[in-house]
Amino acid sequence: MNRALFAGLSSTVAQQVRLDVAANNLANVNTVGFKAGRTTFMDAFYQTLRGGRPSSEALGGVSPMQVGAGVSVGAITMLNTQGALERTGQPLDAAIDGDGFFVVSGSGSVYYTRDGAFELDEDYTLVLASCGLKVQGWAAQEMNGQVVPTGSLGELK
């Protein structure tokens, strides 16, 4: 009886997590840089009631008899598929077509994002509009305007 109750309870909890992920996807679908999540499930554990037996010349083999005892959430994975690019009308906004991330920093930490909604702060530094993290990159050379992607990243002004 306990096994049946645990299987039912564990599947109810796992389905609740799946609904939470679906609700989060719906709530954030129109946010900048949105990436959907997906829930995957796995067996909680099995109880072996009878072991297996290999085949012999006279008899075929016998598979083990196992009873599942529920389910659990295996992982919540982010789906990093390319979304549709849209014009925003903002001159500093940018998008990445394909693989990659923008590098931003703040408070001594480095972060990676697909959010390309940028603006200039009071020091004319390029920042994320939503939170003010400073966009990192390689500066263009003064004499010819070429960007050489070597060396360490710095704030873009």
PDB file of C-alpha atoms in Angstrom, residues 4-157:
ATOM      1  CA  ALA A   4       1.197   2.753  -4.378  1.00  0.00           C
ATOM      2  CA  LEU A   5       0.765   5.931  -2.315  1.00  0.00           C
ATOM      3  CA  PHE A   6       4.382   6.968  -2.877  1.00  0.00           C
ATOM      4  CA  ALA A   7       4.107   6.408  -6.643  1.00  0.00           C
ATOM      5  CA  GLY A   8       0.973   8.552  -6.827  1.00  0.00           C
ATOM      6  CA  LEU A   9       2.372  11.280  -4.596  1.00  0.00           C
ATOM      7  CA  SER A  10       5.721  11.452  -6.371  1.00  0.00           C
ATOM      8  CA  SER A  11       4.057  11.737  -9.784  1.00  0.00           C
ATOM      9  CA  THR A  12       1.782  14.522  -8.512  1.00  0.00           C
ATOM     10  CA  VAL A  13       4.789  16.470  -7.195  1.00  0.00           C
ATOM     11  CA  ALA A  14       6.714  15.931 -10.455  1.00  0.00           C
ATOM     12  CA  GLN A  15       3.745  17.119 -12.531  1.00  0.00           C
ATOM     13  CA  GLN A  16       3.474  20.224 -10.326  1.00  0.00           C
ATOM     14  CA  VAL A  17       7.094  21.066 -11.153  1.00  0.00           C
ATOM     15  CA  ARG A  18       6.305  20.560 -14.855  1.00  0.00           C
ATOM     16  CA  LEU A  19       3.363  22.979 -14.554  1.00  0.00           C
ATOM     17  CA  ASP A  20       5.603  25.485 -12.733  1.00  0.00           C
ATOM     18  CA  VAL A  21       8.102  25.385 -15.619  1.00  0.00           C
ATOM     19  CA  ALA A  22       5.305  25.791 -18.187  1.00  0.00           C
ATOM     20  CA  ALA A  23       3.865  28.743 -16.233  1.00  0.00           C
ATOM     21  CA  ASN A  24       7.315  30.359 -16.055  1.00  0.00           C
ATOM     22  CA  ASN A  25       7.659  29.936 -19.830  1.00  0.00           C
ATOM     23  CA  LEU A  26       4.302  31.623 -20.411  1.00  0.00           C
ATOM     24  CA  ALA A  27       5.006  34.437 -17.958  1.00  0.00           C
ATOM     25  CA  ASN A  28       8.344  35.301 -19.569  1.00  0.00           C
ATOM     26  CA  VAL A  29       7.717  34.586 -23.242  1.00  0.00           C
ATOM     27  CA  ASN A  30       7.846  38.277 -24.250  1.00  0.00           C
ATOM     28  CA  THR A  31      10.849  39.270 -22.147  1.00  0.00           C
ATOM     29  CA  VAL A  32      14.139  40.215 -23.794  1.00  0.00           C
ATOM     30  CA  GLY A  33      16.446  37.242 -24.330  1.00  0.00           C
ATOM     31  CA  PHE A  34      13.832  34.689 -23.196  1.00  0.00           C
ATOM     32  CA  LYS A  35      14.819  31.014 -23.274  1.00  0.00           C
ATOM     33  CA  ALA A  36      12.196  28.377 -22.495  1.00  0.00           C
ATOM     34  CA  GLY A  37      12.692  25.614 -19.957  1.00  0.00           C
ATOM     35  CA  ARG A  38      11.813  21.936 -20.298  1.00  0.00           C
ATOM     36  CA  THR A  39      11.197  19.405 -17.531  1.00  0.00           C
ATOM     37  CA  THR A  40      12.520  15.864 -17.874  1.00  0.00           C
ATOM     38  CA  PHE A  41      11.565  13.030 -15.570  1.00  0.00           C
ATOM     39  CA  MET A  42      13.357   9.945 -14.275  1.00  0.00           C
ATOM     40  CA  ASP A  43      12.439   6.856 -12.313  1.00  0.00           C
ATOM     41  CA  ALA A  44      12.747   7.332  -8.568  1.00  0.00           C
ATOM     42  CA  PHE A  45      13.801   3.718  -7.973  1.00  0.00           C
ATOM     43  CA  TYR A  46      12.733   0.150  -8.612  1.00  0.00           C
ATOM     44  CA  GLN A  47      12.206  -2.767  -6.287  1.00  0.00           C
ATOM     45  CA  THR A  48      13.220  -6.152  -7.676  1.00  0.00           C
ATOM     46  CA  LEU A  49      10.670  -8.818  -6.767  1.00  0.00           C
ATOM     47  CA  ARG A  50      12.329 -11.663  -8.689  1.00  0.00           C
ATOM     48  CA  GLY A  51      15.784 -11.858 -10.230  1.00  0.00           C
ATOM     49  CA  GLY A  52      16.419 -12.736 -13.870  1.00  0.00           C
ATOM     50  CA  ARG A  53      17.761 -16.027 -15.193  1.00  0.00           C
ATOM     51  CA  PRO A  54      19.827 -16.618 -18.325  1.00  0.00           C
ATOM     52  CA  SER A  55      18.684 -19.035 -20.994  1.00  0.00           C
ATOM     53  CA  SER A  56      19.834 -22.625 -21.151  1.00  0.00           C
ATOM     54  CA  GLU A  57      19.663 -25.304 -23.846  1.00  0.00           C
ATOM     55  CA  ALA A  58      16.259 -26.496 -22.613  1.00  0.00           C
ATOM     56  CA  LEU A  59      14.678 -23.226 -21.443  1.00  0.00           C
ATOM     57  CA  GLY A  60      14.650 -19.605 -22.435  1.00  0.00           C
ATOM     58  CA  GLY A  61      15.776 -16.868 -20.090  1.00  0.00           C
ATOM     59  CA  VAL A  62      13.545 -15.088 -17.596  1.00  0.00           C
ATOM     60  CA  SER A  63      13.556 -11.330 -17.163  1.00  0.00           C
ATOM     61  CA  PRO A  64      13.671  -9.890 -13.676  1.00  0.00           C
ATOM     62  CA  MET A  65      10.381  -8.753 -12.173  1.00  0.00           C
ATOM     63  CA  GLN A  66      10.597  -5.169 -10.977  1.00  0.00           C
ATOM     64  CA  VAL A  67       8.032  -2.737  -9.625  1.00  0.00           C
ATOM     65  CA  GLY A  68       8.521   0.987 -10.082  1.00  0.00           C
ATOM     66  CA  ALA A  69       8.142   3.106  -7.008  1.00  0.00           C
ATOM     67  CA  GLY A  70       7.511   6.548  -8.411  1.00  0.00           C
ATOM     68  CA  VAL A  71       9.018   9.322 -10.459  1.00  0.00           C
ATOM     69  CA  SER A  72      11.154  12.368  -9.811  1.00  0.00           C
ATOM     70  CA  VAL A  73      12.256  15.409 -11.784  1.00  0.00           C
ATOM     71  CA  GLY A  74      15.464  14.542 -13.615  1.00  0.00           C
ATOM     72  CA  ALA A  75      16.328  18.058 -14.787  1.00  0.00           C
ATOM     73  CA  ILE A  76      14.946  21.393 -15.863  1.00  0.00           C
ATOM     74  CA  THR A  77      16.909  22.252 -18.989  1.00  0.00           C
ATOM     75  CA  MET A  78      17.097  25.534 -20.846  1.00  0.00           C
ATOM     76  CA  LEU A  79      16.256  25.352 -24.548  1.00  0.00           C
ATOM     77  CA  ASN A  80      18.911  27.494 -26.225  1.00  0.00           C
ATOM     78  CA  THR A  81      17.282  27.645 -29.633  1.00  0.00           C
ATOM     79  CA  GLN A  82      17.465  30.742 -31.810  1.00  0.00           C
ATOM     80  CA  GLY A  83      14.377  32.909 -31.570  1.00  0.00           C
ATOM     81  CA  ALA A  84      13.077  35.383 -34.133  1.00  0.00           C
ATOM     82  CA  LEU A  85      14.947  38.681 -34.346  1.00  0.00           C
ATOM     83  CA  GLU A  86      12.754  41.773 -34.085  1.00  0.00           C
ATOM     84  CA  ARG A  87      13.423  45.451 -34.672  1.00  0.00           C
ATOM     85  CA  THR A  88      13.105  47.572 -31.535  1.00  0.00           C
ATOM     86  CA  GLY A  89      13.674  51.041 -32.936  1.00  0.00           C
ATOM     87  CA  GLN A  90      16.373  51.679 -30.319  1.00  0.00           C
ATOM     88  CA  PRO A  91      19.743  52.553 -31.903  1.00  0.00           C
ATOM     89  CA  LEU A  92      21.903  50.796 -29.280  1.00  0.00           C
ATOM     90  CA  ASP A  93      19.974  47.513 -29.165  1.00  0.00           C
ATOM     91  CA  ALA A  94      21.798  44.489 -30.562  1.00  0.00           C
ATOM     92  CA  ALA A  95      21.025  40.830 -31.235  1.00  0.00           C
ATOM     93  CA  ILE A  96      23.058  37.682 -31.673  1.00  0.00           C
ATOM     94  CA  ASP A  97      22.146  35.526 -34.651  1.00  0.00           C
ATOM     95  CA  GLY A  98      23.428  32.054 -33.829  1.00  0.00           C
ATOM     96  CA  ASP A  99      25.609  30.930 -30.944  1.00  0.00           C
ATOM     97  CA  GLY A 100      27.096  33.278 -28.359  1.00  0.00           C
ATOM     98  CA  PHE A 101      26.437  35.629 -25.489  1.00  0.00           C
ATOM     99  CA  PHE A 102      27.071  39.250 -24.587  1.00  0.00           C
ATOM    100  CA  VAL A 103      29.572  39.653 -21.759  1.00  0.00           C
ATOM    101  CA  VAL A 104      28.547  42.062 -18.978  1.00  0.00           C
ATOM    102  CA  SER A 105      30.038  42.818 -15.589  1.00  0.00           C
ATOM    103  CA  GLY A 106      29.204  44.490 -12.319  1.00  0.00           C
ATOM    104  CA  SER A 107      30.302  44.322  -8.679  1.00  0.00           C
ATOM    105  CA  GLY A 108      33.405  42.363  -9.646  1.00  0.00           C
ATOM    106  CA  SER A 109      31.471  39.528 -11.336  1.00  0.00           C
ATOM    107  CA  VAL A 110      31.181  38.594 -15.006  1.00  0.00           C
ATOM    108  CA  TYR A 111      27.863  37.451 -16.503  1.00  0.00           C
ATOM    109  CA  TYR A 112      26.728  36.177 -19.893  1.00  0.00           C
ATOM    110  CA  THR A 113      23.403  37.156 -21.450  1.00  0.00           C
ATOM    111  CA  ARG A 114      21.471  37.178 -24.714  1.00  0.00           C
ATOM    112  CA  ASP A 115      19.714  40.406 -23.633  1.00  0.00           C
ATOM    113  CA  GLY A 116      20.811  43.041 -26.151  1.00  0.00           C
ATOM    114  CA  ALA A 117      18.745  45.985 -24.841  1.00  0.00           C
ATOM    115  CA  PHE A 118      21.562  48.495 -24.279  1.00  0.00           C
ATOM    116  CA  GLU A 119      21.767  52.175 -23.349  1.00  0.00           C
ATOM    117  CA  LEU A 120      24.427  54.674 -22.298  1.00  0.00           C
ATOM    118  CA  ASP A 121      24.878  55.592 -18.643  1.00  0.00           C
ATOM    119  CA  GLU A 122      25.906  59.041 -17.358  1.00  0.00           C
ATOM    120  CA  ASP A 123      29.595  58.254 -18.168  1.00  0.00           C
ATOM    121  CA  TYR A 124      28.692  57.186 -21.753  1.00  0.00           C
ATOM    122  CA  THR A 125      29.448  53.564 -20.959  1.00  0.00           C
ATOM    123  CA  LEU A 126      27.331  50.941 -22.742  1.00  0.00           C
ATOM    124  CA  VAL A 127      25.159  49.149 -20.147  1.00  0.00           C
ATOM    125  CA  LEU A 128      22.244  46.731 -20.032  1.00  0.00           C
ATOM    126  CA  ALA A 129      19.096  48.844 -19.896  1.00  0.00           C
ATOM    127  CA  SER A 130      17.368  46.514 -17.428  1.00  0.00           C
ATOM    128  CA  CYS A 131      19.994  46.460 -14.691  1.00  0.00           C
ATOM    129  CA  GLY A 132      22.952  48.710 -15.521  1.00  0.00           C
ATOM    130  CA  LEU A 133      25.586  45.966 -15.877  1.00  0.00           C
ATOM    131  CA  LYS A 134      28.454  47.222 -18.041  1.00  0.00           C
ATOM    132  CA  VAL A 135      28.870  45.626 -21.472  1.00  0.00           C
ATOM    133  CA  GLN A 136      32.330  44.181 -22.065  1.00  0.00           C
ATOM    134  CA  GLY A 137      34.205  44.008 -25.349  1.00  0.00           C
ATOM    135  CA  TRP A 138      37.296  45.024 -27.295  1.00  0.00           C
ATOM    136  CA  ALA A 139      37.641  48.700 -28.132  1.00  0.00           C
ATOM    137  CA  ALA A 140      38.186  49.866 -31.712  1.00  0.00           C
ATOM    138  CA  GLN A 141      41.611  51.213 -32.635  1.00  0.00           C
ATOM    139  CA  GLU A 142      41.702  55.013 -32.756  1.00  0.00           C
ATOM    140  CA  MET A 143      43.529  55.364 -36.058  1.00  0.00           C
ATOM    141  CA  ASN A 144      41.460  53.043 -38.282  1.00  0.00           C
ATOM    142  CA  GLY A 145      38.414  51.998 -36.269  1.00  0.00           C
ATOM    143  CA  GLN A 146      39.254  48.295 -36.544  1.00  0.00           C
ATOM    144  CA  VAL A 147      38.374  45.986 -33.648  1.00  0.00           C
ATOM    145  CA  VAL A 148      41.145  43.534 -32.811  1.00  0.00           C
ATOM    146  CA  PRO A 149      39.724  40.689 -30.690  1.00  0.00           C
ATOM    147  CA  THR A 150      42.796  40.085 -28.547  1.00  0.00           C
ATOM    148  CA  GLY A 151      43.753  40.937 -25.012  1.00  0.00           C
ATOM    149  CA  SER A 152      41.406  41.389 -22.109  1.00  0.00           C
ATOM    150  CA  LEU A 153      37.872  42.705 -22.378  1.00  0.00           C
ATOM    151  CA  GLY A 154      36.990  46.159 -21.125  1.00  0.00           C
ATOM    152  CA  GLU A 155      34.027  48.476 -20.733  1.00  0.00           C
ATOM    153  CA  LEU A 156      32.688  49.903 -23.997  1.00  0.00           C
ATOM    154  CA  LYS A 157      32.502  53.703 -23.996  1.00  0.00           C
TER     155      LYS A 157
END
